[in-house]
């Protein structure tokens, strides 16, 4: 897949480099991104004292209209096309991230990221959960991650090769993943390796399967 590009202008994004990773200080790593509308996810004091049914109704209405403002942490990578990778929102978490990717509303969140103003060419977004033998572990990197893809102009997809590569790059930059990982996507697992020390290329390995054959008259 070639070499990853991780500086903001190469992605491209107007998000600023965070300096979160000392080895790559010019990368956009764990940058906070606000998605949604003008309403905060935390209700106002007035709303907090409203009846429960009213609070829930207001929150559902906001979410349906895309008006609920939420803060996420993203790492941005270009593999020749732009990618945003997220393991969840700010706050206390294990190294694996906070996302429940098995029950995530991808149709809601995907467009909020794809069309965000900080991504001038739109963005492919990948929602991730690192897999650990011990989910509470903070001590070791892991070599497995589960991912949902949302591709710009296409929506949710079964797999995204450059996206899987960007996930491993981002996971390494964030200190979550090993440089060689199994990436579990809805279409099946891929093995991704970021060969930083050798040539800085990202290598993807996966199965090939015939899905269609036919004859075309010419």
mmCIF file of C-alpha atoms in Angstrom:
data_model
loop_
_atom_site.group_PDB
_atom_site.id
_atom_site.type_symbol
_atom_site.label_atom_id
_atom_site.label_comp_id
_atom_site.label_asym_id
_atom_site.label_seq_id
_atom_site.Cartn_x
_atom_site.Cartn_y
_atom_site.Cartn_z
ATOM 1 C CA UNK A 1 0.000 0.000 0.000
ATOM 2 C CA UNK A 2 2.996 2.315 0.145
ATOM 3 C CA UNK A 3 4.020 4.815 2.798
ATOM 4 C CA UNK A 4 1.531 6.498 5.120
ATOM 5 C CA UNK A 5 1.320 10.294 5.184
ATOM 6 C CA UNK A 6 0.491 11.708 8.583
ATOM 7 C CA UNK A 7 1.008 15.459 8.497
ATOM 8 C CA UNK A 8 -2.211 17.547 8.400
ATOM 9 C CA UNK A 9 -1.684 19.041 4.930
ATOM 10 C CA UNK A 10 -1.007 15.592 3.494
ATOM 11 C CA UNK A 11 -4.238 14.033 4.759
ATOM 12 C CA UNK A 12 -5.662 16.711 4.167
ATOM 13 C CA UNK A 13 -7.268 18.139 7.289
ATOM 14 C CA UNK A 14 -7.393 21.481 9.038
ATOM 15 C CA UNK A 15 -6.941 19.715 12.378
ATOM 16 C CA UNK A 16 -3.633 20.612 13.962
ATOM 17 C CA UNK A 17 -0.779 18.283 14.835
ATOM 18 C CA UNK A 18 -0.995 17.418 18.504
ATOM 19 C CA UNK A 19 2.554 16.384 19.399
ATOM 20 C CA UNK A 20 0.895 13.451 21.179
ATOM 21 C CA UNK A 21 3.445 11.063 19.675
ATOM 22 C CA UNK A 22 7.009 12.214 20.409
ATOM 23 C CA UNK A 23 8.441 10.274 17.468
ATOM 24 C CA UNK A 24 5.956 11.874 15.067
ATOM 25 C CA UNK A 25 5.248 15.339 16.528
ATOM 26 C CA UNK A 26 3.760 16.651 13.270
ATOM 27 C CA UNK A 27 1.047 13.982 13.124
ATOM 28 C CA UNK A 28 -2.619 14.469 13.999
ATOM 29 C CA UNK A 29 -2.847 11.943 16.845
ATOM 30 C CA UNK A 30 -5.711 11.732 19.332
ATOM 31 C CA UNK A 31 -7.040 15.115 18.264
ATOM 32 C CA UNK A 32 -10.433 16.067 19.634
ATOM 33 C CA UNK A 33 -13.152 16.363 16.992
ATOM 34 C CA UNK A 34 -16.638 17.667 17.712
ATOM 35 C CA UNK A 35 -19.330 16.119 15.525
ATOM 36 C CA UNK A 36 -23.032 16.886 15.393
ATOM 37 C CA UNK A 37 -24.971 20.082 15.814
ATOM 38 C CA UNK A 38 -25.232 22.879 18.327
ATOM 39 C CA UNK A 39 -26.651 20.863 21.217
ATOM 40 C CA UNK A 40 -24.324 19.446 23.863
ATOM 41 C CA UNK A 41 -24.594 15.761 24.746
ATOM 42 C CA UNK A 42 -24.820 16.802 28.403
ATOM 43 C CA UNK A 43 -28.273 18.332 29.028
ATOM 44 C CA UNK A 44 -28.716 21.786 30.500
ATOM 45 C CA UNK A 45 -29.580 22.197 34.176
ATOM 46 C CA UNK A 46 -33.196 22.908 33.208
ATOM 47 C CA UNK A 47 -33.431 19.733 31.175
ATOM 48 C CA UNK A 48 -31.839 17.634 33.882
ATOM 49 C CA UNK A 49 -34.786 18.375 36.153
ATOM 50 C CA UNK A 50 -37.389 17.674 33.471
ATOM 51 C CA UNK A 51 -39.351 14.391 33.634
ATOM 52 C CA UNK A 52 -37.402 11.370 32.426
ATOM 53 C CA UNK A 53 -39.677 10.763 29.425
ATOM 54 C CA UNK A 54 -39.221 14.357 28.257
ATOM 55 C CA UNK A 55 -35.431 14.168 28.575
ATOM 56 C CA UNK A 56 -35.287 10.961 26.546
ATOM 57 C CA UNK A 57 -37.633 12.331 23.900
ATOM 58 C CA UNK A 58 -35.507 15.469 23.477
ATOM 59 C CA UNK A 59 -32.306 13.446 23.217
ATOM 60 C CA UNK A 60 -33.769 11.088 20.595
ATOM 61 C CA UNK A 61 -35.064 14.062 18.607
ATOM 62 C CA UNK A 62 -31.641 15.719 18.632
ATOM 63 C CA UNK A 63 -29.897 12.554 17.541
ATOM 64 C CA UNK A 64 -32.387 11.960 14.724
ATOM 65 C CA UNK A 65 -31.816 15.498 13.452
ATOM 66 C CA UNK A 66 -28.036 15.273 13.833
ATOM 67 C CA UNK A 67 -28.084 18.088 16.368
ATOM 68 C CA UNK A 68 -26.389 16.323 19.252
ATOM 69 C CA UNK A 69 -22.825 17.552 19.750
ATOM 70 C CA UNK A 70 -20.341 14.840 20.728
ATOM 71 C CA UNK A 71 -16.567 14.855 21.203
ATOM 72 C CA UNK A 72 -14.436 12.118 19.667
ATOM 73 C CA UNK A 73 -10.702 11.428 19.451
ATOM 74 C CA UNK A 74 -9.322 10.907 15.939
ATOM 75 C CA UNK A 75 -5.980 10.141 14.359
ATOM 76 C CA UNK A 76 -5.615 11.092 10.700
ATOM 77 C CA UNK A 77 -3.659 9.187 8.049
ATOM 78 C CA UNK A 78 -3.386 9.355 4.275
ATOM 79 C CA UNK A 79 -2.722 6.170 2.325
ATOM 80 C CA UNK A 80 -3.148 8.086 -0.943
ATOM 81 C CA UNK A 81 -6.671 8.878 0.234
ATOM 82 C CA UNK A 82 -7.782 10.488 3.509
ATOM 83 C CA UNK A 83 -8.657 8.502 6.630
ATOM 84 C CA UNK A 84 -9.802 9.321 10.157
ATOM 85 C CA UNK A 85 -9.431 6.561 12.742
ATOM 86 C CA UNK A 86 -11.200 6.619 16.091
ATOM 87 C CA UNK A 87 -11.161 4.277 19.079
ATOM 88 C CA UNK A 88 -13.760 6.360 20.913
ATOM 89 C CA UNK A 89 -14.421 9.509 22.876
ATOM 90 C CA UNK A 90 -12.305 11.409 25.418
ATOM 91 C CA UNK A 91 -12.317 10.229 28.990
ATOM 92 C CA UNK A 92 -11.149 7.328 31.095
ATOM 93 C CA UNK A 93 -10.736 4.168 29.021
ATOM 94 C CA UNK A 94 -8.760 0.992 28.626
ATOM 95 C CA UNK A 95 -6.153 0.791 25.904
ATOM 96 C CA UNK A 96 -8.610 -1.005 23.624
ATOM 97 C CA UNK A 97 -10.869 2.000 23.284
ATOM 98 C CA UNK A 98 -14.436 2.601 24.360
ATOM 99 C CA UNK A 99 -16.438 1.750 21.237
ATOM 100 C CA UNK A 100 -19.027 -1.017 21.109
ATOM 101 C CA UNK A 101 -18.501 -1.642 17.395
ATOM 102 C CA UNK A 102 -20.963 -4.559 17.388
ATOM 103 C CA UNK A 103 -23.863 -2.257 18.229
ATOM 104 C CA UNK A 104 -22.753 1.052 16.744
ATOM 105 C CA UNK A 105 -25.144 3.173 14.677
ATOM 106 C CA UNK A 106 -22.822 3.557 11.703
ATOM 107 C CA UNK A 107 -25.490 5.117 9.492
ATOM 108 C CA UNK A 108 -25.782 7.974 11.982
ATOM 109 C CA UNK A 109 -22.144 8.631 12.816
ATOM 110 C CA UNK A 110 -20.584 7.920 9.422
ATOM 111 C CA UNK A 111 -21.980 10.978 7.596
ATOM 112 C CA UNK A 112 -21.152 13.272 10.526
ATOM 113 C CA UNK A 113 -17.471 12.426 10.131
ATOM 114 C CA UNK A 114 -17.423 12.159 6.340
ATOM 115 C CA UNK A 115 -18.812 15.643 5.745
ATOM 116 C CA UNK A 116 -17.118 17.429 8.663
ATOM 117 C CA UNK A 117 -15.717 20.830 7.746
ATOM 118 C CA UNK A 118 -12.197 19.950 8.938
ATOM 119 C CA UNK A 119 -11.879 17.493 6.049
ATOM 120 C CA UNK A 120 -11.905 19.560 2.830
ATOM 121 C CA UNK A 121 -11.940 16.447 0.596
ATOM 122 C CA UNK A 122 -14.311 14.558 2.901
ATOM 123 C CA UNK A 123 -12.980 11.577 4.848
ATOM 124 C CA UNK A 124 -13.081 7.801 5.155
ATOM 125 C CA UNK A 125 -13.769 6.987 8.804
ATOM 126 C CA UNK A 126 -12.925 3.828 10.715
ATOM 127 C CA UNK A 127 -14.470 2.990 14.077
ATOM 128 C CA UNK A 128 -12.227 0.611 16.019
ATOM 129 C CA UNK A 129 -11.996 -1.656 19.036
ATOM 130 C CA UNK A 130 -8.642 -3.225 19.903
ATOM 131 C CA UNK A 131 -8.962 -6.847 21.035
ATOM 132 C CA UNK A 132 -7.161 -8.017 24.180
ATOM 133 C CA UNK A 133 -7.030 -11.301 26.048
ATOM 134 C CA UNK A 134 -7.464 -9.128 29.113
ATOM 135 C CA UNK A 135 -9.808 -6.236 28.158
ATOM 136 C CA UNK A 136 -8.698 -4.231 31.198
ATOM 137 C CA UNK A 137 -4.994 -4.434 30.357
ATOM 138 C CA UNK A 138 -3.019 -1.238 29.943
ATOM 139 C CA UNK A 139 0.376 -2.921 29.869
ATOM 140 C CA UNK A 140 0.780 -4.497 26.445
ATOM 141 C CA UNK A 141 0.136 -3.657 22.830
ATOM 142 C CA UNK A 142 -2.147 -5.997 20.930
ATOM 143 C CA UNK A 143 -2.066 -7.456 17.424
ATOM 144 C CA UNK A 144 -5.807 -7.623 16.779
ATOM 145 C CA UNK A 145 -8.446 -4.971 16.128
ATOM 146 C CA UNK A 146 -12.072 -4.990 15.025
ATOM 147 C CA UNK A 147 -13.134 -2.247 12.601
ATOM 148 C CA UNK A 148 -16.231 -0.794 10.964
ATOM 149 C CA UNK A 149 -15.648 1.224 7.795
ATOM 150 C CA UNK A 150 -17.504 4.263 6.488
ATOM 151 C CA UNK A 151 -16.182 5.318 3.076
ATOM 152 C CA UNK A 152 -16.713 8.755 1.583
ATOM 153 C CA UNK A 153 -19.265 8.656 -1.204
ATOM 154 C CA UNK A 154 -20.100 4.983 -0.579
ATOM 155 C CA UNK A 155 -21.242 4.645 3.040
ATOM 156 C CA UNK A 156 -20.627 1.528 5.092
ATOM 157 C CA UNK A 157 -18.614 -1.158 3.320
ATOM 158 C CA UNK A 158 -17.550 -4.737 4.047
ATOM 159 C CA UNK A 159 -13.862 -3.907 3.755
ATOM 160 C CA UNK A 160 -11.454 -1.104 2.895
ATOM 161 C CA UNK A 161 -7.833 -1.988 2.194
ATOM 162 C CA UNK A 162 -6.345 1.455 2.637
ATOM 163 C CA UNK A 163 -8.630 1.917 5.628
ATOM 164 C CA UNK A 164 -7.337 -1.220 7.346
ATOM 165 C CA UNK A 165 -3.789 0.020 6.731
ATOM 166 C CA UNK A 166 -4.602 3.415 8.210
ATOM 167 C CA UNK A 167 -6.094 1.740 11.297
ATOM 168 C CA UNK A 168 -2.836 -0.054 12.095
ATOM 169 C CA UNK A 169 -0.785 3.086 11.484
ATOM 170 C CA UNK A 170 -3.102 5.075 13.752
ATOM 171 C CA UNK A 171 -3.116 2.342 16.397
ATOM 172 C CA UNK A 172 0.696 2.359 16.470
ATOM 173 C CA UNK A 173 0.793 6.155 16.692
ATOM 174 C CA UNK A 174 -1.677 6.067 19.583
ATOM 175 C CA UNK A 175 0.261 3.348 21.413
ATOM 176 C CA UNK A 176 -2.488 0.739 21.135
ATOM 177 C CA UNK A 177 -1.429 -1.698 18.406
ATOM 178 C CA UNK A 178 1.632 -3.637 17.331
ATOM 179 C CA UNK A 179 3.106 -2.911 13.909
ATOM 180 C CA UNK A 180 1.780 -6.231 12.585
ATOM 181 C CA UNK A 181 -1.898 -6.886 13.240
ATOM 182 C CA UNK A 182 -4.945 -8.850 12.234
ATOM 183 C CA UNK A 183 -7.677 -6.404 11.277
ATOM 184 C CA UNK A 184 -11.161 -7.915 11.533
ATOM 185 C CA UNK A 185 -13.614 -6.223 9.165
ATOM 186 C CA UNK A 186 -17.133 -7.369 8.144
ATOM 187 C CA UNK A 187 -15.750 -8.880 4.911
ATOM 188 C CA UNK A 188 -13.128 -10.998 6.694
ATOM 189 C CA UNK A 189 -9.709 -10.608 8.355
ATOM 190 C CA UNK A 190 -6.708 -8.844 6.836
ATOM 191 C CA UNK A 191 -3.118 -8.943 8.007
ATOM 192 C CA UNK A 192 -1.536 -5.496 8.025
ATOM 193 C CA UNK A 193 2.087 -4.684 8.782
ATOM 194 C CA UNK A 194 3.630 -1.215 9.027
ATOM 195 C CA UNK A 195 7.306 -1.828 8.306
ATOM 196 C CA UNK A 196 8.554 1.360 9.919
ATOM 197 C CA UNK A 197 12.141 0.259 10.464
ATOM 198 C CA UNK A 198 12.599 -1.409 7.064
ATOM 199 C CA UNK A 199 11.108 0.897 4.409
ATOM 200 C CA UNK A 200 8.138 2.641 6.106
ATOM 201 C CA UNK A 201 5.721 0.802 3.802
ATOM 202 C CA UNK A 202 2.416 -0.699 4.890
ATOM 203 C CA UNK A 203 1.863 -4.253 3.639
ATOM 204 C CA UNK A 204 -1.581 -5.877 3.365
ATOM 205 C CA UNK A 205 -2.129 -9.622 3.121
ATOM 206 C CA UNK A 206 -5.484 -11.318 2.765
ATOM 207 C CA UNK A 207 -7.402 -14.091 1.000
ATOM 208 C CA UNK A 208 -8.488 -13.918 -2.631
ATOM 209 C CA UNK A 209 -11.839 -15.399 -3.580
ATOM 210 C CA UNK A 210 -13.648 -15.602 -6.902
ATOM 211 C CA UNK A 211 -16.981 -13.801 -6.643
ATOM 212 C CA UNK A 212 -18.031 -13.555 -10.286
ATOM 213 C CA UNK A 213 -17.116 -14.675 -13.786
ATOM 214 C CA UNK A 214 -18.790 -14.170 -17.138
ATOM 215 C CA UNK A 215 -18.434 -13.451 -20.833
ATOM 216 C CA UNK A 216 -18.564 -10.003 -22.415
ATOM 217 C CA UNK A 217 -19.173 -9.780 -26.165
ATOM 218 C CA UNK A 218 -16.813 -7.351 -27.923
#
